[in-house]
Coordinates of C-alpha atoms (C1' of nucleotides) in Angstrom, one line a residue:
Chain A
M1 CA 117.0 110.9 107.5
N2 CA 114.0 112.5 105.8
V3 CA 113.8 115.2 103.2
Y4 CA 110.4 116.8 103.4
K5 CA 108.2 119.8 102.8
L6 CA 105.7 121.4 105.2
S7 CA 102.5 123.2 104.3
A8 CA 101.4 126.3 106.0
E9 CA 98.9 124.3 108.0
G10 CA 101.6 121.9 109.2
K11 CA 101.0 119.0 106.9
E12 CA 104.1 117.2 105.9
Q13 CA 105.1 115.6 102.7
I14 CA 108.2 113.4 102.7
L15 CA 110.1 113.8 99.4
H16 CA 112.8 111.3 100.0
I17 CA 114.1 108.9 102.6
V18 CA 117.9 109.3 102.8
K19 CA 119.7 106.0 103.6
E20 CA 123.2 105.2 104.6
G21 CA 125.6 106.2 101.9
D22 CA 123.2 108.5 100.1
T23 CA 124.0 112.1 99.3
I24 CA 121.9 115.1 99.8
G25 CA 122.1 118.7 98.7
A26 CA 123.5 118.4 95.2
V27 CA 120.8 120.6 93.7
P28 CA 121.9 123.8 95.5
V29 CA 125.5 123.2 94.3
F30 CA 124.5 123.1 90.6
S31 CA 121.4 125.3 90.5
G32 CA 122.8 128.1 92.5
K33 CA 119.6 128.2 94.5
S34 CA 118.9 127.1 98.0
F35 CA 118.0 123.6 99.1
P36 CA 114.3 123.3 98.1
A37 CA 113.1 121.4 101.2
N38 CA 113.8 120.5 104.8
A39 CA 115.8 117.6 106.1
R40 CA 115.7 115.9 109.4
A41 CA 117.5 113.0 111.1
V42 CA 115.1 110.5 112.4
S43 CA 117.8 108.2 113.9
K44 CA 121.3 108.5 115.0
S45 CA 123.2 109.7 112.0
R46 CA 126.6 110.7 110.9
L47 CA 126.8 113.4 108.2
L48 CA 129.8 114.2 106.0
F49 CA 129.9 117.7 104.6
F50 CA 131.7 118.4 101.4
D51 CA 132.7 121.9 100.6
K52 CA 131.1 123.2 97.4
R53 CA 134.1 124.7 95.8
K54 CA 136.3 121.7 96.5
F55 CA 133.5 119.5 95.2
I56 CA 133.3 121.3 91.9
R57 CA 137.0 121.3 91.6
L58 CA 137.1 117.6 92.2
I59 CA 134.5 116.7 89.6
T60 CA 135.9 119.0 87.0
D61 CA 139.3 117.4 87.5
K62 CA 138.2 113.8 87.6
P63 CA 135.9 113.4 84.6
N64 CA 135.0 109.8 85.5
L65 CA 133.3 111.0 88.6
I66 CA 131.0 113.0 86.6
M67 CA 129.0 110.1 85.2
N68 CA 128.3 109.0 88.8
I69 CA 126.9 112.4 89.7
L70 CA 124.8 112.5 86.5
A71 CA 123.5 109.0 87.2
L72 CA 122.7 110.1 90.8
L73 CA 120.7 113.1 89.7
S74 CA 119.0 111.1 87.0
A75 CA 117.9 108.4 89.4
R76 CA 116.5 111.1 91.7
L77 CA 114.6 112.6 88.8
R78 CA 113.2 109.2 88.0
E79 CA 112.0 108.8 91.6
F80 CA 110.3 112.1 91.5
T81 CA 108.5 111.1 88.4
L82 CA 107.2 108.1 90.2
Q83 CA 106.2 110.2 93.2
V84 CA 104.2 112.6 91.1
E85 CA 102.6 109.7 89.4
N86 CA 101.6 108.2 92.7
L87 CA 100.3 111.4 94.2
S88 CA 98.3 112.4 91.2
L89 CA 97.1 109.2 89.5
K90 CA 96.7 106.8 92.4
K91 CA 94.5 106.7 95.5
I92 CA 95.9 105.9 98.9
P93 CA 95.5 102.1 98.6
G94 CA 97.3 102.1 95.3
R95 CA 100.1 104.2 96.7
L96 CA 100.4 101.9 99.7
A97 CA 100.5 98.8 97.5
S98 CA 103.2 100.4 95.3
Y99 CA 105.3 101.2 98.3
L100 CA 104.9 97.7 99.8
L101 CA 106.0 96.1 96.5
Y102 CA 108.9 98.5 96.3
L103 CA 110.0 97.7 99.8
S104 CA 109.8 94.0 99.1
Q105 CA 111.9 94.4 96.0
E106 CA 114.4 96.5 97.9
Q107 CA 114.7 93.8 100.6
G108 CA 115.4 91.0 98.1
N109 CA 111.9 90.2 97.0
T110 CA 111.0 88.8 100.3
D111 CA 107.3 88.4 101.2
L112 CA 108.0 89.5 104.8
V113 CA 108.6 93.2 104.5
K114 CA 110.2 95.2 107.2
L115 CA 108.8 98.8 107.5
N116 CA 111.9 101.0 107.7
I117 CA 110.0 104.0 109.0
S118 CA 107.2 104.7 111.4
K119 CA 103.6 104.6 110.2
V120 CA 103.2 108.3 110.7
Q121 CA 106.2 108.8 108.4
L122 CA 104.9 106.3 105.9
A123 CA 101.6 108.2 105.9
N124 CA 103.5 111.4 105.2
L125 CA 105.5 109.8 102.4
L126 CA 102.3 108.6 100.8
G127 CA 100.8 112.0 101.1
T128 CA 98.2 111.4 103.8
G129 CA 97.8 111.1 107.6
P130 CA 98.0 108.2 110.0
E131 CA 94.2 107.6 110.1
T132 CA 93.9 107.1 106.4
L133 CA 96.9 104.8 106.3
S134 CA 95.6 102.8 109.2
R135 CA 92.3 102.3 107.3
A136 CA 94.1 101.3 104.1
L137 CA 96.2 98.8 105.9
G138 CA 93.1 97.4 107.7
N139 CA 91.4 97.1 104.4
M140 CA 94.2 95.1 102.9
K141 CA 94.2 92.8 105.9
T142 CA 90.5 92.2 105.6
K143 CA 90.9 91.4 102.0
K144 CA 93.8 89.0 102.7
F145 CA 96.3 91.0 100.7
I146 CA 98.6 91.3 103.6
E147 CA 99.1 90.2 107.3
E148 CA 100.9 92.2 110.0
E149 CA 103.4 90.4 112.1
D150 CA 105.2 92.6 114.7
S151 CA 106.6 95.5 112.8
K152 CA 106.7 93.5 109.6
I153 CA 104.1 93.0 106.8
R154 CA 103.6 89.8 105.0
L155 CA 102.5 90.1 101.4
I156 CA 100.1 87.2 100.9
N157 CA 98.6 88.2 97.6
R158 CA 101.1 89.9 95.4
P159 CA 99.1 89.7 92.1
L160 CA 96.2 91.6 93.7
L161 CA 98.6 94.1 95.3
A162 CA 100.2 94.7 92.0
E163 CA 96.9 95.2 90.4
L164 CA 95.9 97.7 93.1
A165 CA 99.2 99.5 92.6
E166 CA 98.6 99.7 88.8
R167 CA 95.0 100.8 88.8
G168 CA 95.2 103.2 91.6
K169 CA 91.5 103.0 92.2
S170 CA 90.4 100.7 94.9
S171 CA 87.5 98.2 94.5
R172 CA 86.6 98.3 98.1
Chain B
M1 CA 105.3 119.7 73.9
N2 CA 104.1 117.9 76.9
V3 CA 105.7 115.3 79.1
Y4 CA 103.1 113.3 80.9
K5 CA 102.0 110.2 82.6
L6 CA 98.8 108.2 82.1
S7 CA 96.9 106.2 84.7
A8 CA 95.3 102.9 83.9
E9 CA 91.9 104.6 83.9
G10 CA 93.1 107.2 81.4
K11 CA 93.7 110.2 83.7
E12 CA 96.6 112.3 82.6
Q13 CA 99.2 114.1 84.7
I14 CA 101.5 116.5 82.9
L15 CA 104.9 116.4 84.4
H16 CA 106.5 119.1 82.3
I17 CA 105.8 121.6 79.6
V18 CA 108.6 121.6 77.1
K19 CA 109.3 124.9 75.6
E20 CA 111.4 126.0 72.6
G21 CA 115.1 125.3 73.3
D22 CA 114.4 122.9 76.1
T23 CA 115.9 119.5 76.2
I24 CA 114.2 116.2 76.9
G25 CA 115.4 112.7 77.6
A26 CA 118.6 113.3 79.6
V27 CA 117.5 110.8 82.3
P28 CA 117.6 107.7 80.1
V29 CA 121.1 108.7 79.0
F30 CA 122.5 108.8 82.4
S31 CA 120.3 106.4 84.4
G32 CA 120.5 103.6 81.8
K33 CA 116.8 103.1 82.2
S34 CA 114.0 104.0 79.8
F35 CA 112.3 107.4 79.6
P36 CA 110.0 107.4 82.5
A37 CA 107.0 109.1 80.9
N38 CA 105.3 109.9 77.6
A39 CA 105.9 112.9 75.5
R40 CA 103.6 114.5 72.9
A41 CA 103.8 117.5 70.6
V42 CA 100.8 119.8 71.1
S43 CA 101.8 122.2 68.4
K44 CA 104.0 122.2 65.3
S45 CA 107.4 121.3 66.6
R46 CA 110.9 120.7 65.4
L47 CA 112.9 118.1 67.3
L48 CA 116.7 117.7 67.3
F49 CA 117.9 114.2 68.2
F50 CA 121.3 113.8 69.6
D51 CA 123.0 110.4 69.6
K52 CA 123.6 109.1 73.1
R53 CA 127.2 107.9 72.5
K54 CA 128.2 111.1 70.7
F55 CA 126.6 113.1 73.5
I56 CA 128.5 111.3 76.2
R57 CA 131.7 111.7 74.2
L58 CA 131.0 115.3 73.8
I59 CA 130.5 116.1 77.4
T60 CA 133.4 114.0 78.6
D61 CA 135.6 115.9 76.2
K62 CA 134.3 119.3 76.9
P63 CA 134.2 119.7 80.7
N64 CA 132.7 123.1 80.7
L65 CA 129.6 121.7 79.1
I66 CA 129.2 119.5 82.2
M67 CA 128.2 122.3 84.5
N68 CA 125.3 123.2 82.1
I69 CA 124.0 119.6 82.1
L70 CA 124.2 119.5 85.9
A71 CA 122.5 122.8 86.2
L72 CA 119.8 121.6 83.9
L73 CA 119.1 118.4 85.8
S74 CA 119.2 120.3 89.1
A75 CA 116.7 122.8 87.9
R76 CA 114.4 120.0 86.8
L77 CA 114.7 118.4 90.2
R78 CA 113.8 121.6 91.8
E79 CA 110.7 121.8 89.6
F80 CA 109.6 118.3 90.6
T81 CA 110.1 119.3 94.2
L82 CA 107.6 122.1 93.6
Q83 CA 105.2 119.9 91.8
V84 CA 105.2 117.3 94.6
E85 CA 104.6 120.1 97.1
N86 CA 101.7 121.4 95.0
L87 CA 100.1 118.1 94.5
S88 CA 100.3 116.9 98.1
L89 CA 100.1 120.0 100.2
K90 CA 97.7 122.3 98.2
K91 CA 94.2 122.1 97.1
I92 CA 93.2 122.9 93.5
P93 CA 92.6 126.7 94.1
G94 CA 96.0 126.9 95.7
R95 CA 97.7 125.1 92.8
L96 CA 95.9 127.3 90.3
A97 CA 97.0 130.5 92.1
S98 CA 100.6 129.2 92.2
Y99 CA 100.5 128.6 88.5
L100 CA 99.0 132.0 87.7
L101 CA 101.7 133.7 89.7
Y102 CA 104.4 131.6 88.1
L103 CA 103.1 132.4 84.7
S104 CA 103.0 136.1 85.5
Q105 CA 106.6 136.0 86.7
E106 CA 107.6 134.1 83.6
Q107 CA 106.0 136.8 81.4
G108 CA 107.8 139.7 83.1
N109 CA 105.5 140.2 86.1
T110 CA 102.7 141.3 84.0
D111 CA 99.2 141.4 85.4
L112 CA 97.7 140.2 82.2
V113 CA 98.8 136.7 81.9
K114 CA 98.5 134.6 78.7
L115 CA 97.6 131.0 79.1
N116 CA 100.2 129.1 77.1
I117 CA 98.2 125.9 77.1
S118 CA 94.6 124.8 76.8
K119 CA 92.4 124.6 79.9
V120 CA 92.2 120.9 79.6
Q121 CA 96.0 120.7 79.6
L122 CA 96.2 123.2 82.5
A123 CA 93.8 121.0 84.4
N124 CA 96.0 118.0 83.7
L125 CA 99.1 119.9 84.8
L126 CA 97.4 120.8 88.1
G127 CA 96.3 117.2 88.7
T128 CA 92.6 117.6 88.0
G129 CA 90.0 117.6 85.3
P130 CA 88.5 120.5 83.3
E131 CA 85.3 120.6 85.4
T132 CA 87.2 121.3 88.6
L133 CA 89.5 123.8 87.0
S134 CA 86.5 125.6 85.5
R135 CA 84.9 125.8 89.0
A136 CA 88.1 127.1 90.6
L137 CA 88.5 129.8 87.9
G138 CA 84.8 130.7 88.4
N139 CA 85.4 131.0 92.1
M140 CA 88.4 133.3 91.6
K141 CA 86.4 135.5 89.3
T142 CA 83.5 135.7 91.8
K143 CA 85.9 136.7 94.5
K144 CA 87.5 139.3 92.2
F145 CA 91.0 137.7 92.3
I146 CA 91.1 137.5 88.6
E147 CA 89.2 138.5 85.4
E148 CA 89.2 136.7 82.1
E149 CA 89.8 138.6 78.9
D150 CA 89.9 136.6 75.7
S151 CA 92.4 133.9 76.4
K152 CA 94.2 136.0 78.9
I153 CA 93.8 136.3 82.6
R154 CA 94.1 139.5 84.5
L155 CA 95.4 139.2 88.1
I156 CA 93.6 141.9 90.0
N157 CA 94.4 140.8 93.5
R158 CA 97.9 139.4 93.8
P159 CA 98.2 139.5 97.6
L160 CA 95.2 137.3 98.0
L161 CA 96.3 135.0 95.2
A162 CA 99.7 134.7 96.8
E163 CA 98.0 133.9 100.1
L164 CA 95.9 131.3 98.4
A165 CA 98.9 129.8 96.9
E166 CA 100.7 129.7 100.2
R167 CA 98.0 128.3 102.4
G168 CA 96.7 125.8 99.9
K169 CA 93.5 125.6 101.7
S170 CA 90.7 127.7 100.2
S171 CA 88.4 129.8 102.3
R172 CA 85.5 129.6 99.9
Chain C
dG1 C1' 77.6 131.7 57.3
dA2 C1' 75.5 127.0 58.3
dG3 C1' 77.1 122.9 60.1
dT4 C1' 80.2 120.2 62.7
dT5 C1' 83.5 119.4 66.0
dT6 C1' 86.1 120.5 69.9
dC7 C1' 86.4 122.8 74.1
dC8 C1' 84.5 124.7 78.1
dT9 C1' 81.0 125.4 81.8
dT10 C1' 77.4 124.3 85.0
dG11 C1' 74.6 121.3 87.9
dA12 C1' 73.4 117.2 90.6
dC13 C1' 75.2 113.5 92.8
dT14 C1' 79.0 110.2 94.7
dT15 C1' 83.1 109.1 96.9
dA16 C1' 87.7 109.3 98.9
dT17 C1' 90.0 111.5 102.1
dG18 C1' 90.4 115.0 105.8
dT19 C1' 89.1 116.1 110.5
dT20 C1' 88.0 115.7 115.2
dA21 C1' 87.8 113.1 119.1
dA22 C1' 88.4 109.1 121.9
dG23 C1' 90.4 105.0 123.2
dA24 C1' 93.8 101.1 122.7
dA25 C1' 98.3 99.4 122.2
dA26 C1' 103.0 99.9 122.4
dA27 C1' 107.2 102.0 124.0
dA28 C1' 109.7 104.5 127.3
dA29 C1' 110.5 106.2 131.9
dC30 C1' 110.8 105.6 136.6
Chain D
dG1 C1' 106.0 96.3 137.0
dT2 C1' 103.4 100.6 137.3
dT3 C1' 103.1 105.1 135.4
dT4 C1' 103.6 108.1 131.7
dT5 C1' 104.2 109.2 127.0
dT6 C1' 104.0 108.2 122.4
dT7 C1' 102.1 105.9 118.6
dC8 C1' 98.4 103.7 116.3
dT9 C1' 93.5 102.5 115.5
dT10 C1' 88.6 103.2 115.1
dA11 C1' 84.4 105.8 114.6
dA12 C1' 81.4 109.7 113.3
dC13 C1' 81.2 113.4 110.6
dA14 C1' 82.7 117.2 107.1
dT15 C1' 84.4 118.5 102.7
dA16 C1' 87.1 118.7 98.3
dA17 C1' 87.2 116.8 94.3
dG18 C1' 85.5 113.1 91.0
dT19 C1' 81.9 111.6 87.9
dC20 C1' 78.1 111.8 84.8
dA21 C1' 75.3 114.3 82.0
dA22 C1' 73.7 118.2 79.5
dG23 C1' 74.1 122.4 77.3
dG24 C1' 76.8 126.5 75.6
dA25 C1' 80.6 128.7 73.3
dA26 C1' 84.3 128.9 70.4
dA27 C1' 86.9 127.2 66.6
dC28 C1' 87.2 125.0 62.4
dT29 C1' 85.3 123.0 57.9
dC30 C1' 83.0 123.4 53.7

DNA sequence: GAGTTTCCTTGACTTATGTTAAGAAAAAAC
DNA sequence: GTTTTTTCTTAACATAAGTCAAGGAAACTC
């Protein structure tokens, strides 16, 4: 499931990729305002809806739940912080490198990373379109940072990927 | 006070402008991780520090405080949502128009808006540098969207500013 | 109020990314 | 397994924004 924003011209920016067990829609509960984005299922999904009033009653009754909610919101804030940093301070190759390293970490620090989303979606997550993503990937392959195998990506030069992710600016 | 991120090359992105009465540093309390950015006083400031343990004790004891914290974090999440949208889906003129309209609203929907930060800082908030901001402002003046008076900006064509802010793409 | 520093603006040039279009590869349908 | 549709890649070109450099304006210092 994707949480995303659309521009008037139809460009899409994915804000968050919702995974199994994740929650969505806490902000409207506590801010009183509407959900500030769009959400879309991109694969067969099962959604559990929780009534706002009951939810508030639940967490005010069970104080130990509170810390979980707070941790959840804080983690999301931290993610946004990273996303702003990526969008503003890094070029596309840097953002891509960051994401690949993040994926690797999430998948147990493997070097053979599975893309969990389509390339178009990945492009929209990184704040660009498929053409630019394609070029960035091609470039990384040429420079022997990565290899593509089926729908997986093998990281073959982590140090340089990490450097790319840090500096943001490519040294094409 | 500014909360900001720096790139390896020294470019700065302001995440948040902290105003009087605002809080800062809730994320590390609840996420267990470090503060994900830098903060800097840009004018004479007085800071109140609240001990983490005491703070947690306070809010677990006083359940009615909780909703305030939740509302605070949710509002911040909403802001980040907007910032990501601005950075990714709008060009500089669109971001500037958005910010001017936001400022106007914050100052009671006046047409004569006071810039609360320096232009360099504004540029860093919009994700660019002073040169580009200068040009964008110049352009808006040429097109009679705004006028500059002292350190204030007069909005003289809100509808077109709003359109610019929506579409993101400029029609120079 | 002359000098110094900081901040802002303007111009010329470079570059990353967007755009449009076409084709290739992969996936889905039949 | 051939057709059809979708997804991805590549190329040529357009454009917004970055960069570098210089000068001007404003603010501060003495």
